[in-house]
């Protein structure tokens, strides 16, 4: 998904959900797990972050996906966020503000036994579709970003700067050494999105495996994993199935193939999870891990959250929803009008989906693949 940048002005008090009393399931990696994306979690006021993370922890959430991204101050998906500057205002000049606030979010997650997946950059900001960032300014054309040797070196420097950032909350240790806090780094959010020629040609620039190698090199002996971040963007039938691109399946430096998808029907997910195009079968054959790193349900979809999530939990494949939000979602009465909604949001206390039961079912499901050493 691509976040919508909004300079909204509406102020909204967040109402957190009721008290949940069931004990948190603790997995050792042999069961599945679940969680949410919240790309602007670090931009929320600390008290709202705390209430949100504690609610997810009470449900038994194990993983939350964070983004190294700027935000504009204002109303965002039912919450009010602060202004966070970009990590790179110009390519190669780093501003650690966003890493500083993310580090506090990591502390909060760790205190609640939740691990993070960190997306270091958003491919949608290369094209101007979500925004035009420093790489978009410098390389103009997203195709050049993926093919240019200079751009690859610039991007590897960014990855290394993030991985070697020293954590104020964890005794000055580098993020790359915090395997008990961070499950994985993505190569990028949705690498190669809208680059159909490159996707159909199986990544001729070797961008994916090259960046994975750079990440692995920086990670050294760390047990933090490398995930793809959703190659090509959403998976959809039948000519847009790039999440498990051959080059990535064959790349030694990639541990986790991230699946992103937005399906109207549960049967469409079944096709990709256990059916003809099973990502589990493909990943198992290649010796890779696979998880549903983004999925979402809009109110206009044929099958609702509860029907769709059953496909993942029945198959024992981990999933992260896009996105469980702390504020009101767009299906709830009283939600603000102009607030950057994409229609997939589910509020922590929304009737749109039974989040708490879905997470409990994931934790109770035997995983199709062992996540020992990843989660636990
Ligand atoms: C980007 O560059 C590629 C390769 O040179 C070219 O085919 C494509 O038309 C360019 N796209 C834009 C939007 O300029
Ligand atoms: C994993 O899922 C695939 C696809 O449904 C299935 O063929 C395979 O038997 C499953 N393996 C395990 C260990 O559950």
Coordinates of C-alpha atoms and ligand atoms in Angstrom, one line a residue:
X1 CA 0.0 0.0 0.0
X2 CA 1.1 3.5 -0.4
X3 CA 0.4 5.9 2.4
X4 CA -1.5 9.1 1.6
X5 CA 0.2 12.2 2.8
X6 CA -2.3 14.5 4.3
X7 CA -2.0 18.0 5.6
X8 CA -5.3 17.8 7.5
X9 CA -6.4 20.0 10.3
X10 CA -9.0 18.1 12.1
X11 CA -8.3 17.2 15.6
X12 CA -9.7 14.0 17.0
X13 CA -9.4 12.5 20.4
X14 CA -8.6 8.8 20.2
X15 CA -10.8 6.5 22.0
X16 CA -9.1 3.2 22.8
X17 CA -11.0 -0.1 23.0
X18 CA -12.3 -1.8 26.0
X19 CA -10.3 -3.9 28.4
X20 CA -9.3 -7.4 27.2
X21 CA -8.5 -9.9 29.8
X22 CA -7.4 -13.1 28.0
X23 CA -3.8 -14.0 28.7
X24 CA -1.4 -13.3 25.9
X25 CA -0.4 -16.5 23.9
X26 CA 3.3 -17.0 23.9
X27 CA 4.7 -18.8 20.8
X28 CA 8.0 -20.5 20.4
X29 CA 8.0 -20.3 16.6
X30 CA 6.1 -23.5 15.9
X31 CA 2.8 -21.7 15.9
X32 CA 1.7 -18.9 13.5
X33 CA 1.5 -15.3 14.6
X34 CA -0.2 -12.1 13.6
X35 CA 0.0 -8.3 13.9
X36 CA -0.4 -5.1 12.0
X37 CA 1.2 -2.5 9.9
X38 CA 1.1 1.1 11.3
X39 CA 3.5 3.2 9.2
X40 CA 2.9 6.3 11.3
X41 CA 3.0 4.7 14.7
X42 CA 6.2 6.7 15.6
X43 CA 4.5 10.0 14.8
X44 CA 1.7 9.5 17.3
X45 CA 1.9 11.1 20.8
X46 CA 3.7 8.7 23.2
X47 CA 0.6 8.1 25.3
X48 CA -1.4 7.1 22.2
X49 CA 1.4 4.8 21.1
X50 CA 1.4 3.2 24.5
X51 CA -2.3 2.6 24.6
X52 CA -2.3 1.2 21.1
X53 CA 0.7 -1.1 21.6
X54 CA -0.7 -2.4 24.9
X55 CA -4.1 -3.2 23.3
X56 CA -2.4 -5.2 20.5
X57 CA -0.2 -7.0 23.1
X58 CA -3.4 -7.9 25.1
X59 CA -4.7 -9.6 21.9
X60 CA -1.4 -11.5 21.6
X61 CA 0.0 -9.6 18.6
X62 CA 3.7 -10.7 18.0
X63 CA 4.8 -8.4 15.2
X64 CA 4.2 -4.8 14.1
X65 CA 5.6 -3.3 10.9
X66 CA 7.2 0.2 11.1
X67 CA 8.4 2.5 8.4
X68 CA 11.3 4.9 8.3
X69 CA 9.1 7.7 6.9
X70 CA 8.4 11.3 7.4
X71 CA 4.9 12.5 8.3
X72 CA 3.1 15.9 7.9
X73 CA 1.4 17.1 11.0
X74 CA -2.4 16.7 10.9
X75 CA -5.2 14.2 10.8
X76 CA -4.2 10.8 9.6
X77 CA -6.5 7.8 9.5
X78 CA -8.4 8.9 12.6
X79 CA -5.4 10.1 14.6
X80 CA -3.5 13.3 14.9
X81 CA 0.2 12.9 14.0
X82 CA 3.1 15.2 14.5
X83 CA 5.5 16.4 11.8
X84 CA 8.5 14.1 11.4
X85 CA 11.2 15.2 8.9
X86 CA 12.5 12.8 6.2
X87 CA 15.6 10.7 7.0
X88 CA 17.2 12.0 3.9
X89 CA 16.2 15.5 2.8
X90 CA 18.8 15.2 0.1
X91 CA 20.4 11.9 -0.8
X92 CA 23.3 11.2 1.5
X93 CA 22.4 13.8 4.2
X94 CA 20.9 12.0 7.1
X95 CA 18.6 13.5 9.8
X96 CA 18.2 11.0 12.7
X97 CA 15.0 12.5 14.0
X98 CA 12.8 9.8 12.5
X99 CA 15.2 7.1 13.9
X100 CA 15.1 8.7 17.3
X101 CA 11.3 8.5 17.5
X102 CA 11.3 5.0 16.0
X103 CA 13.7 3.9 18.6
X104 CA 11.3 4.9 21.4
X105 CA 8.6 3.0 19.5
X106 CA 10.9 -0.1 19.4
X107 CA 11.3 0.2 23.2
X108 CA 7.6 0.3 23.7
X109 CA 7.1 -2.7 21.4
X110 CA 9.9 -4.7 23.1
X111 CA 8.4 -3.9 26.6
X112 CA 5.2 -5.6 25.3
X113 CA 7.0 -8.6 23.7
X114 CA 6.2 -7.5 20.2
X115 CA 8.9 -7.6 17.5
X116 CA 9.3 -5.1 14.6
X117 CA 9.7 -5.4 10.9
X118 CA 11.3 -2.2 9.6
X119 CA 10.7 -0.9 6.1
X120 CA 13.6 1.4 5.4
X121 CA 12.1 3.3 2.3
X122 CA 8.9 3.4 0.3
X123 CA 9.1 2.7 -3.4
X124 CA 5.9 4.6 -3.9
X125 CA 7.8 7.8 -3.1
X126 CA 10.1 7.3 -6.2
X127 CA 7.3 7.9 -8.7
X128 CA 5.6 10.9 -7.1
X129 CA 2.4 8.7 -6.7
X130 CA 2.6 9.0 -2.9
X131 CA 5.3 11.7 -2.7
X132 CA 8.5 12.6 -4.5
X133 CA 11.4 12.2 -2.1
X134 CA 15.1 12.8 -2.3
X135 CA 15.7 9.8 -4.6
X136 CA 12.8 10.8 -6.8
X137 CA 14.4 14.3 -7.0
X138 CA 17.8 13.0 -7.8
X139 CA 17.1 10.2 -10.2
X140 CA 13.7 11.5 -11.6
X141 CA 12.8 8.2 -13.2
X142 CA 12.1 5.2 -10.9
X143 CA 13.5 3.0 -13.7
X144 CA 16.8 4.8 -13.3
X145 CA 16.7 4.4 -9.5
X146 CA 16.7 0.6 -9.9
X147 CA 19.3 0.4 -12.7
X148 CA 21.9 3.0 -11.8
X149 CA 25.0 1.9 -10.1
X150 CA 25.2 5.3 -8.3
X151 CA 21.6 5.0 -7.1
X152 CA 22.3 1.5 -5.8
X153 CA 25.3 2.8 -3.9
X154 CA 23.3 5.7 -2.5
X155 CA 20.6 3.4 -1.4
X156 CA 23.0 0.9 0.2
X157 CA 24.5 3.8 2.2
X158 CA 21.0 4.6 3.4
X159 CA 20.4 1.0 4.5
X160 CA 23.8 0.9 6.3
X161 CA 23.1 4.2 8.1
X162 CA 19.8 2.9 9.4
X163 CA 21.3 -0.4 10.5
X164 CA 24.2 1.1 12.2
X165 CA 22.1 3.8 14.1
X166 CA 22.9 3.5 17.8
X167 CA 19.9 3.1 20.0
X168 CA 19.5 5.5 23.0
X169 CA 16.9 3.1 24.5
X170 CA 19.0 0.0 24.2
X171 CA 22.3 1.2 25.7
X172 CA 23.8 2.6 22.5
X173 CA 23.7 -0.7 20.6
X174 CA 23.3 -0.6 16.8
X175 CA 19.9 -1.5 15.5
X176 CA 21.5 -4.3 13.5
X177 CA 22.5 -6.0 16.7
X178 CA 19.1 -5.9 18.3
X179 CA 17.7 -9.2 17.1
X180 CA 15.5 -9.6 20.2
X181 CA 13.7 -6.3 19.2
X182 CA 13.7 -6.4 15.4
X183 CA 12.5 -9.5 13.4
X184 CA 13.5 -8.2 9.9
X185 CA 14.4 -5.3 7.7
X186 CA 12.6 -5.1 4.4
X187 CA 14.6 -4.3 1.3
X188 CA 12.1 -1.5 0.6
X189 CA 8.3 -1.2 0.8
X190 CA 7.1 -2.7 -2.5
X191 CA 10.3 -2.7 -4.4
X192 CA 9.9 -2.4 -8.2
X193 CA 6.3 -1.3 -8.0
X194 CA 5.0 -0.1 -11.3
X195 CA 8.2 -1.4 -13.0
X196 CA 6.4 -4.0 -15.1
X197 CA 9.2 -4.4 -17.6
X198 CA 11.7 -5.1 -14.9
X199 CA 9.3 -7.4 -13.0
X200 CA 8.5 -9.4 -16.2
X201 CA 12.2 -9.6 -16.9
X202 CA 12.9 -11.1 -13.4
X203 CA 14.8 -8.0 -12.1
X204 CA 17.5 -7.7 -14.8
X205 CA 19.4 -5.1 -12.7
X206 CA 19.7 -7.6 -9.8
X207 CA 18.4 -4.8 -7.6
X208 CA 16.7 -7.1 -5.1
X209 CA 19.5 -9.6 -4.4
X210 CA 22.1 -6.8 -4.6
X211 CA 20.3 -4.8 -1.8
X212 CA 19.7 -8.0 0.2
X213 CA 23.4 -8.7 0.0
X214 CA 24.2 -5.2 1.2
X215 CA 21.8 -5.7 4.1
X216 CA 23.3 -9.1 5.0
X217 CA 26.7 -7.5 4.8
X218 CA 25.8 -4.8 7.3
X219 CA 23.9 -7.3 9.5
X220 CA 27.0 -9.5 9.8
X221 CA 26.4 -12.2 12.5
X222 CA 23.1 -10.6 13.6
X223 CA 20.0 -12.9 13.7
X224 CA 17.9 -10.2 12.2
X225 CA 16.3 -11.4 8.9
X226 CA 16.0 -9.9 5.5
X227 CA 12.5 -9.6 4.0
X228 CA 11.5 -8.5 0.5
X229 CA 8.8 -5.9 1.5
X230 CA 6.4 -7.0 -1.2
X231 CA 8.0 -7.2 -4.6
X232 CA 6.0 -5.4 -7.3
X233 CA 3.3 -4.4 -4.8
X234 CA 0.0 -6.3 -4.4
X235 CA -0.3 -9.8 -5.7
X236 CA -3.4 -10.2 -8.0
X237 CA -4.6 -12.8 -10.4
X238 CA -3.5 -13.5 -13.1
X239 CA -0.8 -11.3 -14.5
X240 CA 0.4 -9.5 -11.4
X241 CA 2.0 -12.2 -9.3
X242 CA 5.5 -10.9 -8.5
X243 CA 5.8 -11.2 -4.8
X244 CA 7.8 -14.5 -5.2
X245 CA 9.9 -13.4 -8.1
X246 CA 12.4 -16.2 -9.1
X247 CA 15.4 -14.0 -8.5
X248 CA 14.3 -13.4 -5.0
X249 CA 13.5 -17.1 -4.3
X250 CA 17.0 -18.0 -5.5
X251 CA 18.8 -15.2 -3.6
X252 CA 20.7 -16.5 -0.6
X253 CA 20.6 -13.2 1.2
X254 CA 16.8 -13.1 1.3
X255 CA 15.1 -14.9 4.3
X256 CA 11.4 -13.9 4.1
X257 CA 9.3 -13.4 1.0
X258 CA 6.7 -10.8 1.9
X259 CA 3.2 -11.2 0.3
X260 CA 1.1 -8.1 -0.2
X261 CA -2.5 -8.4 -1.4
X262 CA -6.0 -6.8 -1.3
X263 CA -8.6 -9.3 -2.3
X264 CA -12.4 -9.0 -2.5
X265 CA -13.0 -12.7 -1.9
X266 CA -11.5 -15.2 0.5
X267 CA -11.3 -17.7 -2.4
X268 CA -8.9 -15.3 -4.1
X269 CA -6.6 -15.5 -1.1
X270 CA -7.0 -19.3 -1.0
X271 CA -5.7 -19.5 -4.6
X272 CA -2.5 -17.7 -3.4
X273 CA -2.1 -19.4 0.0
X274 CA -3.1 -23.1 -0.5
X275 CA -4.4 -23.2 -4.1
X276 CA -2.8 -23.3 -7.5
X277 CA -0.5 -20.4 -6.9
X278 CA 0.3 -21.3 -3.2
X279 CA 3.1 -19.1 -1.9
X280 CA 3.6 -21.7 0.8
X281 CA 4.4 -24.4 -1.7
X282 CA 6.7 -22.1 -3.7
X283 CA 8.5 -20.8 -0.7
X284 CA 8.9 -24.3 0.9
X285 CA 10.4 -25.6 -2.4
X286 CA 12.9 -22.7 -2.4
X287 CA 13.7 -23.1 1.3
X288 CA 12.4 -19.6 2.1
X289 CA 10.0 -18.2 4.7
X290 CA 6.9 -16.5 3.5
X291 CA 4.3 -14.3 5.3
X292 CA 1.4 -12.1 4.5
X293 CA 3.0 -8.8 5.3
X294 CA 0.1 -6.6 4.1
X295 CA -3.5 -7.4 3.5
X296 CA -6.6 -5.4 4.0
X297 CA -10.4 -5.5 3.6
X298 CA -12.5 -2.6 2.4
X299 CA -16.2 -2.4 3.3
X300 CA -17.0 -2.8 -0.4
X301 CA -15.3 -6.2 -0.6
X302 CA -17.4 -9.4 -1.1
X303 CA -15.9 -11.2 1.9
X304 CA -15.3 -9.5 5.2
X305 CA -12.3 -9.5 7.6
X306 CA -13.5 -12.6 9.5
X307 CA -13.9 -14.7 6.4
X308 CA -10.6 -13.7 4.8
X309 CA -8.5 -14.1 7.9
X310 CA -9.7 -17.7 8.3
X311 CA -7.7 -18.5 5.1
X312 CA -4.5 -17.5 6.7
X313 CA -5.1 -19.0 10.1
X314 CA -6.3 -22.3 8.6
X315 CA -3.1 -22.5 6.6
X316 CA -0.8 -21.4 9.5
X317 CA 0.7 -18.5 7.5
X318 CA 1.5 -15.4 9.6
X319 CA -0.2 -12.1 8.7
X320 CA 0.0 -8.4 9.3
X321 CA -3.1 -6.3 8.7
X322 CA -3.0 -3.0 6.7
X323 CA -3.8 -1.3 9.1
X324 CA -5.2 -1.6 12.6
X325 CA -5.6 2.1 13.6
X326 CA -5.9 3.6 17.1
X327 CA -8.4 6.2 16.0
X328 CA -11.8 5.8 14.4
X329 CA -11.8 4.0 11.0
X330 CA -13.9 5.2 8.1
X331 CA -16.7 2.8 8.7
X332 CA -17.4 4.2 12.2
X333 CA -19.8 7.0 13.0
X334 CA -18.2 10.3 13.8
X335 CA -15.0 9.7 11.8
X336 CA -13.4 12.8 10.4
X337 CA -14.0 13.5 6.7
X338 CA -10.6 14.5 5.3
X339 CA -8.2 12.2 7.1
X340 CA -6.2 10.2 4.6
X341 CA -8.3 7.0 4.8
X342 CA -7.6 4.3 2.2
X343 CA -10.7 2.3 3.2
X344 CA -8.8 -0.7 4.7
X345 CA -8.4 0.7 8.2
X346 CA -9.9 -1.2 11.1
X347 CA -10.0 0.6 14.4
X348 CA -9.0 -1.3 17.6
X349 CA -12.7 -1.3 18.6
X350 CA -14.4 -1.4 15.2
X351 CA -17.1 -3.9 14.4
X352 CA -15.5 -4.3 11.0
X353 CA -13.4 -7.2 12.2
X354 CA -12.9 -9.3 15.3
X355 CA -9.2 -8.5 15.7
X356 CA -8.8 -10.1 19.1
X357 CA -10.2 -13.5 18.0
X358 CA -8.3 -13.4 14.8
X359 CA -5.0 -12.9 16.5
X360 CA -5.8 -15.6 19.1
X361 CA -6.6 -18.0 16.2
X362 CA -3.3 -17.2 14.6
X363 CA -1.4 -17.9 17.8
X364 CA -3.3 -21.2 18.2
X365 CA -2.6 -22.3 14.6
X366 CA 0.3 -24.7 13.9
X367 CA 2.6 -22.8 11.5
X368 CA 3.1 -24.2 8.1
X369 CA 6.7 -23.3 8.4
X370 CA 8.8 -23.2 11.6
X371 CA 9.4 -19.7 12.8
X372 CA 11.8 -20.9 15.5
X373 CA 14.7 -18.4 15.6
X374 CA 12.5 -15.7 14.1
X375 CA 9.8 -15.3 16.7
X376 CA 10.1 -16.5 20.3
Ligands
LIG1 C1 12.1 6.0 -17.5 O1 13.3 5.5 -18.2 C2 13.0 4.3 -19.0 C3 14.3 3.7 -19.4 O2 15.2 4.7 -19.9 C4 12.1 4.8 -20.1 O3 11.8 3.7 -20.9 C5 10.8 5.4 -19.5 O4 10.0 5.9 -20.6 C6 11.1 6.5 -18.6 N1 9.9 6.8 -17.9 C7 9.6 8.1 -17.7 C8 8.3 8.3 -16.9 O5 10.3 9.0 -18.0
LIG2 C1 2.1 -26.1 3.9 O1 1.1 -25.6 3.0 C2 1.1 -26.2 1.7 C3 0.0 -25.5 0.9 O2 -1.2 -25.7 1.4 C4 0.9 -27.7 1.9 O3 0.9 -28.3 0.6 C5 1.9 -28.3 2.8 O4 1.6 -29.7 3.0 C6 1.9 -27.6 4.1 N1 3.0 -28.1 5.0 C7 2.8 -28.3 6.3 C8 4.0 -28.8 7.0 O5 1.8 -28.0 6.9

